[in-house]
Structure formats: structure tokens, C-alpha cells
Short mmCIF file of C-alpha atoms in Angstrom, two decimals:
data_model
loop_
_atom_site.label_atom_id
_atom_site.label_comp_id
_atom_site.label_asym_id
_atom_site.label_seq_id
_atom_site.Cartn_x
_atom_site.Cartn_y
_atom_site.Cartn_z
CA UNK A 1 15.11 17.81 26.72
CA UNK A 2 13.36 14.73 28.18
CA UNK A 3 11.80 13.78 25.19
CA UNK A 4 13.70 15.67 22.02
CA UNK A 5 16.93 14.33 22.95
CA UNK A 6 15.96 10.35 23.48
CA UNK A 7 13.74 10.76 20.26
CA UNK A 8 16.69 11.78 18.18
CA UNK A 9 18.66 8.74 20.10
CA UNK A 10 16.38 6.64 18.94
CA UNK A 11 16.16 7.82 15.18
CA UNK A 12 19.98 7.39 15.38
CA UNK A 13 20.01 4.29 16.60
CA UNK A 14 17.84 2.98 13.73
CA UNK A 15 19.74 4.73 11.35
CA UNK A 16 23.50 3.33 12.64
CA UNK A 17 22.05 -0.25 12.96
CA UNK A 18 20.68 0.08 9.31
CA UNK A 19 24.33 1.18 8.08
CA UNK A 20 26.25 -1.67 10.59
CA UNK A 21 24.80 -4.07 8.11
CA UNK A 22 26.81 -2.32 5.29
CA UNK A 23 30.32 -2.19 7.97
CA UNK A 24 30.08 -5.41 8.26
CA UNK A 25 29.89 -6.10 4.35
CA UNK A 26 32.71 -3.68 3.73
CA UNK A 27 35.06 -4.36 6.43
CA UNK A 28 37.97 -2.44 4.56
CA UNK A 29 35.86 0.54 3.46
CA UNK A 30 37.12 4.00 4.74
CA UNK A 31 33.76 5.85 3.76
CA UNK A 32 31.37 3.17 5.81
CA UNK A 33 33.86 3.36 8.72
CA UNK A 34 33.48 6.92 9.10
CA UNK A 35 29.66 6.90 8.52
CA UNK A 36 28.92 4.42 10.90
CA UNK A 37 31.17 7.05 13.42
CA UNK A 38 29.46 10.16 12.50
CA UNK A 39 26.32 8.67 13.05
CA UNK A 40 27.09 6.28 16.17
CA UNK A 41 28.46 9.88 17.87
CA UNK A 42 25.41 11.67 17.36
CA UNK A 43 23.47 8.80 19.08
CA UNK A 44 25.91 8.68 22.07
CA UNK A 45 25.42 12.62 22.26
CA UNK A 46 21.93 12.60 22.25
CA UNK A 47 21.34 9.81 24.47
CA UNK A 48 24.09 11.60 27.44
CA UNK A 49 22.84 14.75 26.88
CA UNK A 50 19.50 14.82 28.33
CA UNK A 51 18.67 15.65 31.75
CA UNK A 52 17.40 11.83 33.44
CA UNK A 53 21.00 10.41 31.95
CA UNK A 54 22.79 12.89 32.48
CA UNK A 55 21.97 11.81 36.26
CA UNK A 56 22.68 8.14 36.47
CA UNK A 57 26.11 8.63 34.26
CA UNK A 58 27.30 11.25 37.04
CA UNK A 59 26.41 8.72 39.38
CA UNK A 60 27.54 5.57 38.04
CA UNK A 61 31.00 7.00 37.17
CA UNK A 62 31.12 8.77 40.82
CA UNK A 63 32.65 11.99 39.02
CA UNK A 64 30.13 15.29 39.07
CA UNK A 65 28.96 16.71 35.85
CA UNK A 66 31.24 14.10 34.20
CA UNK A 67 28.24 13.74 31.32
CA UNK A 68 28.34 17.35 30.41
CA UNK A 69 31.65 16.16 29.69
CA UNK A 70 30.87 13.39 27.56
CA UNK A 71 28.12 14.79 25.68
CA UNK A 72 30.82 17.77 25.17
CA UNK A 73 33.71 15.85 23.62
CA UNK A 74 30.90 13.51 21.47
CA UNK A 75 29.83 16.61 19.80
CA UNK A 76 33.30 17.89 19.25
CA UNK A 77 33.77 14.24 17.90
CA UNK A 78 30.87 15.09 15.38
CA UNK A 79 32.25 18.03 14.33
CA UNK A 80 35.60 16.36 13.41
CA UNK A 81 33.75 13.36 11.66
CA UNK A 82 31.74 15.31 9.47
CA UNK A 83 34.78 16.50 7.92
CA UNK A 84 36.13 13.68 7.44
CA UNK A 85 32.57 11.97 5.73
CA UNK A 86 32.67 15.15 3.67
CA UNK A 87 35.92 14.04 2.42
CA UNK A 88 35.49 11.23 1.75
CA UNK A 89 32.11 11.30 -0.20
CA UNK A 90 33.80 13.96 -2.50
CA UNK A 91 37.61 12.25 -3.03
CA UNK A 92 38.82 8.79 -3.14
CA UNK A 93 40.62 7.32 0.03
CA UNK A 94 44.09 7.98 -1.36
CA UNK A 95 42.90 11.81 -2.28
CA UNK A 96 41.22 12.45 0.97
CA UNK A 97 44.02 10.90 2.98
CA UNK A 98 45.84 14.23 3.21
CA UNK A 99 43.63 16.85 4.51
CA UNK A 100 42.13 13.76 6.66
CA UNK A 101 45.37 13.61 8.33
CA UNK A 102 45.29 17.80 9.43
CA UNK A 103 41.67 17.06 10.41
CA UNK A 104 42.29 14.22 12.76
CA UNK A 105 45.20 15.61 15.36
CA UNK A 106 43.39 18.72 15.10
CA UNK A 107 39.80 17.83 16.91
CA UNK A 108 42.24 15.06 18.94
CA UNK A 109 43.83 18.43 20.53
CA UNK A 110 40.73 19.88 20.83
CA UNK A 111 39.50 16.64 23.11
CA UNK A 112 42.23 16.04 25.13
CA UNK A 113 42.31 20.07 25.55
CA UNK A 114 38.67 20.05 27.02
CA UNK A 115 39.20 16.54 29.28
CA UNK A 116 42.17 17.98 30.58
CA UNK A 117 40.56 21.89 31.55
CA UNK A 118 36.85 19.50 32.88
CA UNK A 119 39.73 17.70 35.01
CA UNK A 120 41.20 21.09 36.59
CA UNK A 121 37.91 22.48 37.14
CA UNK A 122 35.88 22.53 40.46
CA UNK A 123 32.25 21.73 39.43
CA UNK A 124 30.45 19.78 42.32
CA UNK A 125 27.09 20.98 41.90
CA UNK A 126 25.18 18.90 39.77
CA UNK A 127 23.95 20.90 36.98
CA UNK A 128 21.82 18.93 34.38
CA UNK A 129 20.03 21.69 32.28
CA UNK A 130 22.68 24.82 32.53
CA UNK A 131 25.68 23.56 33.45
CA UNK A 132 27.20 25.44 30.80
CA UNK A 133 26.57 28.72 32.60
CA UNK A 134 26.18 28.44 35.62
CA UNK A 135 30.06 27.37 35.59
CA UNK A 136 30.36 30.12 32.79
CA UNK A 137 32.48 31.99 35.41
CA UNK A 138 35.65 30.03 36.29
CA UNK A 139 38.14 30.08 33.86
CA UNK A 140 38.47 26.53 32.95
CA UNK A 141 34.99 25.57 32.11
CA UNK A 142 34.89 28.97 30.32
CA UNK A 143 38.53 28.19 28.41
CA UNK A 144 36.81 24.50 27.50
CA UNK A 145 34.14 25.49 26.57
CA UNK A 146 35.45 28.27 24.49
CA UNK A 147 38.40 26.06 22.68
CA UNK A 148 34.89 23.44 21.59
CA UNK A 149 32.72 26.27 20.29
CA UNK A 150 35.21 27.68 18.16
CA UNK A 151 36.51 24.71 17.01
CA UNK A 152 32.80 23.68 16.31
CA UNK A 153 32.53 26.96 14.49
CA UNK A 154 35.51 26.82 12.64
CA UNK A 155 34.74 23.08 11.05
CA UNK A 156 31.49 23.21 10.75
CA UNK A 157 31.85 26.31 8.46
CA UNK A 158 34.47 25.05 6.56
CA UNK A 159 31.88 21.58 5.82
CA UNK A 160 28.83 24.05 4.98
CA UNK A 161 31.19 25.63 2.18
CA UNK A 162 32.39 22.27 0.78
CA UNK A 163 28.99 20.84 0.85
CA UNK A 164 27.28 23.69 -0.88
CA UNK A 165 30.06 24.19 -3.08
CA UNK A 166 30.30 20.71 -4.06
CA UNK A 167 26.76 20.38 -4.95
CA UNK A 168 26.86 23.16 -7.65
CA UNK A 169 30.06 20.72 -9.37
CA UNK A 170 29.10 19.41 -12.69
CA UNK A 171 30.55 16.57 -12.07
CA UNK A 172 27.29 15.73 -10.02
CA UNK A 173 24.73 16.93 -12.33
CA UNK A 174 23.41 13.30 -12.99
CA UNK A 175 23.32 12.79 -9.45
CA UNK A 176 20.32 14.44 -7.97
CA UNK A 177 19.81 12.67 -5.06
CA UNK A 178 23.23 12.82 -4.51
CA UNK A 179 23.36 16.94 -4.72
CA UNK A 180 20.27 16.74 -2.44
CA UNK A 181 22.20 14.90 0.20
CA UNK A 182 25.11 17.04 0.26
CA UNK A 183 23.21 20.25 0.42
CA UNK A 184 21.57 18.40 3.45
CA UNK A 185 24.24 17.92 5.06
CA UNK A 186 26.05 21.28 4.99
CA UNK A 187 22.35 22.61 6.53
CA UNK A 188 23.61 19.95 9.27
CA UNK A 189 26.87 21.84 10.04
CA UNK A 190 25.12 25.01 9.26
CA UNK A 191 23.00 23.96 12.43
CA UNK A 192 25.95 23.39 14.82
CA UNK A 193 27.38 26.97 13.33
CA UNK A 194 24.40 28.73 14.73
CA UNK A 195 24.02 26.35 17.90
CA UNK A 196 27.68 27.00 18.81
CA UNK A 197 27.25 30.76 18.44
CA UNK A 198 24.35 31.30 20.23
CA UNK A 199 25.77 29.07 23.29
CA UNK A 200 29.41 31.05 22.91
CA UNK A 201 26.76 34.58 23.25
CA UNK A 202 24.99 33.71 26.10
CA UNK A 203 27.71 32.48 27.62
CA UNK A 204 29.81 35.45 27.38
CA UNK A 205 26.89 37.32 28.53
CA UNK A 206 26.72 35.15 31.75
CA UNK A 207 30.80 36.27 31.47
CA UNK A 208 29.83 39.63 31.97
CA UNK A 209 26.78 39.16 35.05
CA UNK A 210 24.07 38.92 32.87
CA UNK A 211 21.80 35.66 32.60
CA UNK A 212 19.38 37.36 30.47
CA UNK A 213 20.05 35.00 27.33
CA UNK A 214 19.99 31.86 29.62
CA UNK A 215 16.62 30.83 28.35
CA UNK A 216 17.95 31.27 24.39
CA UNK A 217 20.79 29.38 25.52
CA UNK A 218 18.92 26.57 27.32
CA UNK A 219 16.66 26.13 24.19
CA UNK A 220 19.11 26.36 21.48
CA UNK A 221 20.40 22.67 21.90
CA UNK A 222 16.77 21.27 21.50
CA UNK A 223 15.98 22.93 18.53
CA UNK A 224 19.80 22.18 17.41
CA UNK A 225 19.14 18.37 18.16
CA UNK A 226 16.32 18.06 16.29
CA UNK A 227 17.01 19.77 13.14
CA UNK A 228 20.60 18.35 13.08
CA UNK A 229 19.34 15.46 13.46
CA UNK A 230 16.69 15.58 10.90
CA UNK A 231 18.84 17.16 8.34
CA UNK A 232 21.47 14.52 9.17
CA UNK A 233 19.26 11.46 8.56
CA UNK A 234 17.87 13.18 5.26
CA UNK A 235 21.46 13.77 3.87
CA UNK A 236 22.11 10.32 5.09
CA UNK A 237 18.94 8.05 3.20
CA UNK A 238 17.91 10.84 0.31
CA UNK A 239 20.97 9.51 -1.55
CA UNK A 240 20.80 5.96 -1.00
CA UNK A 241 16.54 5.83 -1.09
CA UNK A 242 16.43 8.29 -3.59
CA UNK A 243 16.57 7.08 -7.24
CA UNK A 244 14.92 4.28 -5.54
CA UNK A 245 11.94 6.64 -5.06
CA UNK A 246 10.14 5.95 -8.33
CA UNK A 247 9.66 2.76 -7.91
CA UNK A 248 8.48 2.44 -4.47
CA UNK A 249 5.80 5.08 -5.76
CA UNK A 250 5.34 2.82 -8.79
CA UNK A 251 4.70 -0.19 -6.47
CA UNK A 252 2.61 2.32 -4.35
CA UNK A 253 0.51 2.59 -6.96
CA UNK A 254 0.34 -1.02 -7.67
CA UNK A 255 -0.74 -1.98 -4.41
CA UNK A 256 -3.95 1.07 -4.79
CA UNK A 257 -4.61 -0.47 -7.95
CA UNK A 258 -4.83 -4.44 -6.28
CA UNK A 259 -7.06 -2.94 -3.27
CA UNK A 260 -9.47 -1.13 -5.83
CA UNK A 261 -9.87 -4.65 -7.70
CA UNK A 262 -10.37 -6.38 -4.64
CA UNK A 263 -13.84 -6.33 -3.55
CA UNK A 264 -15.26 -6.61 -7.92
CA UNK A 265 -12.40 -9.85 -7.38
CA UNK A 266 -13.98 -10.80 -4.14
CA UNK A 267 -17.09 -11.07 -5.84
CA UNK A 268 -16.71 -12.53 -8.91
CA UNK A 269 -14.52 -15.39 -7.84
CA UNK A 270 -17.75 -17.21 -6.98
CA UNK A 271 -17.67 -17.89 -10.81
CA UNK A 272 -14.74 -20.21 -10.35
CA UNK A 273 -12.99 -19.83 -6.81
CA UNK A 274 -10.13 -22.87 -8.00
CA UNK A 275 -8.85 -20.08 -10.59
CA UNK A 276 -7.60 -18.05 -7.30
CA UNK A 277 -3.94 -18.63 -7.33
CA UNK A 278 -0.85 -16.70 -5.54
CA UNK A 279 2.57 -18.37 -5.81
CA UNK A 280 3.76 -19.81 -2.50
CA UNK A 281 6.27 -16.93 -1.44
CA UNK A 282 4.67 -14.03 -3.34
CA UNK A 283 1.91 -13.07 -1.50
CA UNK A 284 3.85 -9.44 -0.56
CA UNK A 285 4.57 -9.64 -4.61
CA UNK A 286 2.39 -6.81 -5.80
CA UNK A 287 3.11 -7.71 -9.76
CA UNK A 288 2.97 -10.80 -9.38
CA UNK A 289 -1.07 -10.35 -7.35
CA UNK A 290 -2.23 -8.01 -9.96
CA UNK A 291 -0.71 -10.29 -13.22
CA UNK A 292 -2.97 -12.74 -11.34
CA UNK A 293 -5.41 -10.80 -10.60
CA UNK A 294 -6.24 -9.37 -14.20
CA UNK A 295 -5.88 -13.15 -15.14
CA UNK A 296 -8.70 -13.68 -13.24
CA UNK A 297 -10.87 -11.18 -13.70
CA UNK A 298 -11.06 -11.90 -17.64
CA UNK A 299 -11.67 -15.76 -16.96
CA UNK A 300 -14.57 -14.80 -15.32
CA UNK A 301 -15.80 -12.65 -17.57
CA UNK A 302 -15.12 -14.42 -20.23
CA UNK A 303 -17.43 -16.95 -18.04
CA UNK A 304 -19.88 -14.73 -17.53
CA UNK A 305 -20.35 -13.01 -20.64
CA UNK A 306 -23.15 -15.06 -22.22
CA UNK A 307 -25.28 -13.98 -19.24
CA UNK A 308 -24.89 -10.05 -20.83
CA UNK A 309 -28.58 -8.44 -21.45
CA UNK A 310 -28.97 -5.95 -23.67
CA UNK A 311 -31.76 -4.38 -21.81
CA UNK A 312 -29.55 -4.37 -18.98
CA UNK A 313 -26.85 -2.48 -21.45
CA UNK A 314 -29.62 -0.11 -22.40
CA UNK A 315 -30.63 0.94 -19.05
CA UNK A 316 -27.32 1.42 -18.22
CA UNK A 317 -26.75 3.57 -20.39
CA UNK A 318 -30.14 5.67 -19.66
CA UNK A 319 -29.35 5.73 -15.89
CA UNK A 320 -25.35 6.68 -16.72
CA UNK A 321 -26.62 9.64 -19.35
CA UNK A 322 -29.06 10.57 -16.53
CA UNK A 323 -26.22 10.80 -14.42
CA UNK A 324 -23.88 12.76 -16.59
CA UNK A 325 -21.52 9.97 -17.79
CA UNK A 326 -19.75 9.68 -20.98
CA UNK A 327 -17.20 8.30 -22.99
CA UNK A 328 -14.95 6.03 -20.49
CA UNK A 329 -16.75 6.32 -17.86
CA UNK A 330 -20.22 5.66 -19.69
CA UNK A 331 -18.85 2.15 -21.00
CA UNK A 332 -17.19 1.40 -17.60
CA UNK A 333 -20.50 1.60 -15.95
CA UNK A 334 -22.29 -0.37 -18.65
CA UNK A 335 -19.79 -2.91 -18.32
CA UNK A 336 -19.92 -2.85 -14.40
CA UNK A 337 -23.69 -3.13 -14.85
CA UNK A 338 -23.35 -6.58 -17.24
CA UNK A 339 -21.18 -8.29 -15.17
CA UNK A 340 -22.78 -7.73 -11.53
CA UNK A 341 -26.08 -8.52 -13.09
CA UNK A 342 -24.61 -11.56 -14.86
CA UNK A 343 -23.20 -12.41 -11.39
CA UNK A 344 -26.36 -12.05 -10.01
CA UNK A 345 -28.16 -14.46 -12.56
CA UNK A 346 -25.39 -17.12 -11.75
CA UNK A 347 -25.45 -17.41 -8.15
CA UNK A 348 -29.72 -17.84 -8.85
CA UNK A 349 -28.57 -20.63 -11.10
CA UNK A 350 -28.64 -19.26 -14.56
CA UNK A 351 -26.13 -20.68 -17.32
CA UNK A 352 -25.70 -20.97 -21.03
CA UNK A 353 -23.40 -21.91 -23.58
CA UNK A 354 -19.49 -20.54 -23.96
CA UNK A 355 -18.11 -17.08 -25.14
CA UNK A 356 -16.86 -16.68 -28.49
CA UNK A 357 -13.89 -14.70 -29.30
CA UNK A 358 -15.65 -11.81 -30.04
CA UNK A 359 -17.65 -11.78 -26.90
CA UNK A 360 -14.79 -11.53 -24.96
CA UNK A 361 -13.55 -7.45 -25.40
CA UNK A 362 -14.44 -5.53 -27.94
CA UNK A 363 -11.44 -3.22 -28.49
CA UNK A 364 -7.82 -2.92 -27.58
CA UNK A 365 -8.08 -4.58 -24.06
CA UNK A 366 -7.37 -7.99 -25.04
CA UNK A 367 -4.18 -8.93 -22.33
CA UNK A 368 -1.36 -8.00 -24.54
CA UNK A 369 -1.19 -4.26 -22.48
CA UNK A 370 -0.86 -4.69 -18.95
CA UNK A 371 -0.97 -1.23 -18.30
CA UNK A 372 -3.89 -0.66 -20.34
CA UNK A 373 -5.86 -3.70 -19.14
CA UNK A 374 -5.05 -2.35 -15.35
CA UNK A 375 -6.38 1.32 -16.00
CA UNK A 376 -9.88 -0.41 -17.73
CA UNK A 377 -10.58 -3.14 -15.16
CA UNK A 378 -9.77 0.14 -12.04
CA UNK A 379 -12.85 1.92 -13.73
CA UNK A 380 -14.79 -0.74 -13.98
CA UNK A 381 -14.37 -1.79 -9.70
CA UNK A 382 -15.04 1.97 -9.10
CA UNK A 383 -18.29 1.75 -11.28
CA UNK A 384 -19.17 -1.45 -9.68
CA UNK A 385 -19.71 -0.08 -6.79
CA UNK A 386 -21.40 2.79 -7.93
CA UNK A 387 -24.96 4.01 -7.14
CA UNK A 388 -25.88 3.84 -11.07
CA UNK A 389 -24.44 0.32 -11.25
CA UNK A 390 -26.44 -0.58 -7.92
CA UNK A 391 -29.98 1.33 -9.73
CA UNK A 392 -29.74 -0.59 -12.88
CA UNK A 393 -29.36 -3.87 -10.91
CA UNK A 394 -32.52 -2.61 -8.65
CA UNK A 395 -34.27 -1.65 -11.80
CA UNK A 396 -33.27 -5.19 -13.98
CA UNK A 397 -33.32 -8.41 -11.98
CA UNK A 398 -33.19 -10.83 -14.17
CA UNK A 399 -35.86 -14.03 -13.52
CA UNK A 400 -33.31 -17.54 -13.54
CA UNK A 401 -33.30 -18.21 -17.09
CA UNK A 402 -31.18 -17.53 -19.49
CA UNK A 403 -30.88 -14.72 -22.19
CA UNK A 404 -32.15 -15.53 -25.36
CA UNK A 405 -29.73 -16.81 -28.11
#
């Protein structure tokens, strides 16, 4: 309990401080309102509930066991405010107002109901870990904690059969995400269902003399926490990340693509280094680096073509048929071969006149297709720093001059 309950404090933590933002943007806004208290509940819970807090709350309030209490009504809390985030997400304010209104007194009674039976109750043992049953026997922690399991029961059915009910509405079928999240988040209240059953059994059982299911009971509300609070999160993000999805995978890929270019760009800017540019403030810019980075790479083989050998584009082809290349991959490594052996010959010196036109590509990849330019110059990086590349520049060092015209 030690260390599941303060990690799921601190994943809710993140997660309420990440939706404050959005409070404080909608001030007026029912739906945030009750998000930010579903979630800001759960943290409270989480972070009362374990054993090392449970501690310095008894003893900085002066009242025994006083955080069972706390962690008690918080949960009871949750189960209340999941409702009412339920309703919400499915009706408008004005819609939602009316059941919202049953919901409310109803958990209120149920809070007041448990302060008022912890109150009456003589618990002066401090009990961190099994409170719960080892006060299972007098009739006032057992009436509390009765009245807060069944009410936990009770609601957090009702939610799973909304939630999973909701998500089969056509009205959401061009929502995905949004189906996701709500089937998430009736597994949620599915999770306190079980959690408050198993804790109602083995505390009946401790009812009847038996502690037998103590150890069940004991580990229930770790497991509870952190699925609950897993499921919560993901019902929580999944629709606002979601559709957002494919295009942090699409700049994902973007930023694989710019580290696969980088060490063929690395190399090659010793053609020109003053064409390296990056726009001050778009640095962390990934289309903006590999628009510039495709730029560059074709002004410097543009440069650089001239120095192209064609018994360097013979045995490059030998040594990539030898190595079972073909098609693509047989022109990207005679390509790869050209320009690092063209590189070579100009750091030793070697120049000659300018490209022409048709020197520069000879097919489609002329800059007009970004995406096609971005797939060609990925297989040629790769074949640069391939072993065949590497064994036609071992096998065809050119002497400093330059090829004949």
C-alpha cells in the first residue's frame, strides 16, 4: 500500500493539474467542474489511504482512525461524482440537471450517514492496514461501513450500465475515441463494484468469527487502486488524445525519418556548411527540419554530382548483385556509393564544372513530392552506411583529379 497508493496519487495529481488548466478557461462549465472533482477525489483518496499517511493525519487531527474516515467518505464522494460526469458527458447541463439533482442529496446522506456512525463509534486502536475488520464487530463501524458499500454498489452499477449502454448508441458511431472512453470508464465503476463486494464479504465473514478472507480483503483495495485508477486516466485522455493519435504517430515518424538522414546530412554538409539553416524558434519543428533537410541534401548533390564515376556505378552494382540487391535497393546503393565517393574526392580537393539539369535526378524525384523525395533519400542514408557502400569505396578511391568530361 506504501507504494501503489502514492503512485496512483501521483498519476492523479498530474492528471487534475493537466485538466485545472481547462477549469480555469471554462469557469462556467458544469462538465469541467465535475471532472476536475472526480479526479481531485481520487487523488485525495489515494494519497489518505495508505498506511505512512494514514499515520500523521490521525495524528495531526488528534482524532484516532479519523483517515479511515476520510479516505471512506472520498471514495463515497467518487462514487457520487462519477454519476454525475456520466451525466453530463451523455446530456446537456439543462438535461442532466434532473437526475443530477436525485444523485446529489443521495451520496450527501450517505456522507453525513457514515461521519455521523465514525463519530458514535469507539475505535482507539490505531488500525492502518485492517481497520475495516478488525472494527467489523461493533455495530456502528459495521452499519457505516455497510450504508458506503452498498451505496458504492448500487451507483457504481447503475454507471457501468449507462456507460456500456451508451457506447453501443449510434449517435456515437463517429466518435471512436469517444466510445473507447466511455467503455473505460464503466470498467472504472465496474472496479469499485467488485472492490466493494469483496470488502462487504470478508467483512461479514469477520461478522460471523471468521478472519479467513482478511488477506483477500486487505489486497483487494491495491489491486482496486490501481486498475481504477488506470482505467480512470484511460477513459479520461483516450478521448481527448485520441483522434490526436495519428498525427503524433505521423510526427513520430517524421522525427525517425530526420535521425536516419542525419549522419549522410552530417557528412555531406562539408560540401557547403552555410546552406545549414533552421528557423530561429523551430528547432523542435520536425517539418519544418526535414523540408530543410531534403533542401539540403539535393544542393549538395546537385554539388557533387559532376564528381559521379561510372566505374564507381559499375562496381556498385557488381558488389550490390553480389550481395543480393535489386530494384530500389540496387539503385539506392549505387547512388549511396556516388555520392560518398564524390565526398571523398572533394574533401582530397577534387572539383569540376556545374551539374546540368539532367544530372541532377533522373526520374520522378525532382522536389515536387515530399513524400516521395523523403522515402528515396531514407534508402539512400541506410545504404550509406552499408557494408557494400563502405566495399566499393575500399575497392575505388579515386586519385585527386577529376573525372573525365
Amino acid at each position: 500500500m506504501n507504494i501503489a497508493f502514492p503512485v496512483c496519487g501521483v498519476m492523479l495529481t498530474i492528471v487534475f493539474l493537466y485538466k485545472l488548466r481547462y477549469l480555469r478557461q471554462r469557469w462556467s462549465s458544469a462538465r469541467v467542474w465535475a471532472l476536475c472533482a472526480t479526479v481531485f477525489c481520487f487523488a485525495v483518496t489515494m494519497w489518505s489511504a495508505f498506511p505512512a499517511s494514514v499515520k500523521v493525519i490521525n495524528r495531526a487531527t488528534g482524532i484516532p482512525n479519523v483517515a479511515e474516515l476520510v479516505a471512506a467518505v472520498g471514495l463515497a464522494a467518487l462514487g457520487g461524482l462519477f454519476l454525475v460526469l456520466a451525466l453530463l458527458w451523455r446530456y446537456s447541463t439543462a438535461r442532466a440537471w434532473p437526475r443530477i439533482r436525485w444523485v446529489i442529496p443521495a451520496y450527501s446522506l450517505v456522507i453525513a450517514s457514515m461521519v455521523v456512525l465514525f463519530a458514535l463509534s469507539d475505535v482507539p486502536e490505531e488500525r492502518p492496514v485492517d481497520f475495516t475488520f478488525h472494527y467489523a464487530g461493533q455495530p456502528t463501524i459495521a452499519a457505516m461501513y455497510t450504508i458506503y458499500y452498498a451505496a458504492t454498489v448500487t451507483g457504481s452499477t447503475i454507471l457501468t450500465r449507462w456507460c456500456l449502454t451508451w457506447a453501443r448508441q449510434p449517435d456515437y458511431a463517429d466518435l471512436p475515441y469517444l466510445r473507447r472512453g466511455l467503455r473505460l470508464y464503466g470498467g472504472a465503476s465496474l472496479v469499485l463494484v467488485v472492490y466493494a463486494l469483496l470488502r462487504l464479504l470478508t467483512m461479514a465473514a469477520n461478522w460471523l468469527g471468521s478472519s479467513a478472507l482478511d488477506p483477500m480483503g486487505n489486497l483487494v483495495p491495491v489491486i482496486a487502486s490501481l486498475t481504477g485508477c488506470f482505467l480512470l486516466t484511460a477513459a479520461l485522455v483516450i478521448p481527448v488524445w485520441g483522434p490526436r493519435w495519428s498525427a503524433a504517430r505521423r510526427a513520430l515518424g517524421l522525427w525517425s525519418a530526420y535521425w536516419t538522414l542525419r549522419p549522410l546530412h552530417r557528412d555531406l554538409r562539408d560540401v557547403n556548411p552555410n546552406a545549414v539553416f533552421v528557423a530561429p524558434g523551430r528547432r523542435l519543428d520536425v517539418q519544418h527540419r526535414i523540408r530543410r533537410t531534403l533542401i539540403e541534401l539535393s544542393d549538395w548533390r546537385w554539388t557533387l554530382s559532376p564528381l559521379f564515376d561510372p566505374a564507381v556505378q559499375e562496381d556498385a552494382c557488381r558488389l550490390g548483385e553480389r550481395h543480393g540487391l535489386a530494384g530500389e535497393r540496387l539503385t539506392t546503393t549505387v547512388e549511396a556509393a556516388q555520392i560518398k565517393a564524390a565526398l571523398h574526392a572533394w574533401r582530397d580537393g577534387v572539383r569540376a564544372g556545374d551539374a546540368t539539369a539532367a544530372d541532377r535526378y533522373g526520374d520522378e524525384r525532382d522536389g515536387t513530392d515530399l513524400h516521395c523525395e523523403l522515402a528515396w533519400w531514407r534508402e539512400v542514408a541506410a545504404a550509406y552506411r552499408s557494408a557494400a557502400v563502405a566495399g566499393v569505396l575500399a575497392r575505388t578511391r579515386r586519385p585527386a583529379t577529376a573525372p573525365p568530361s
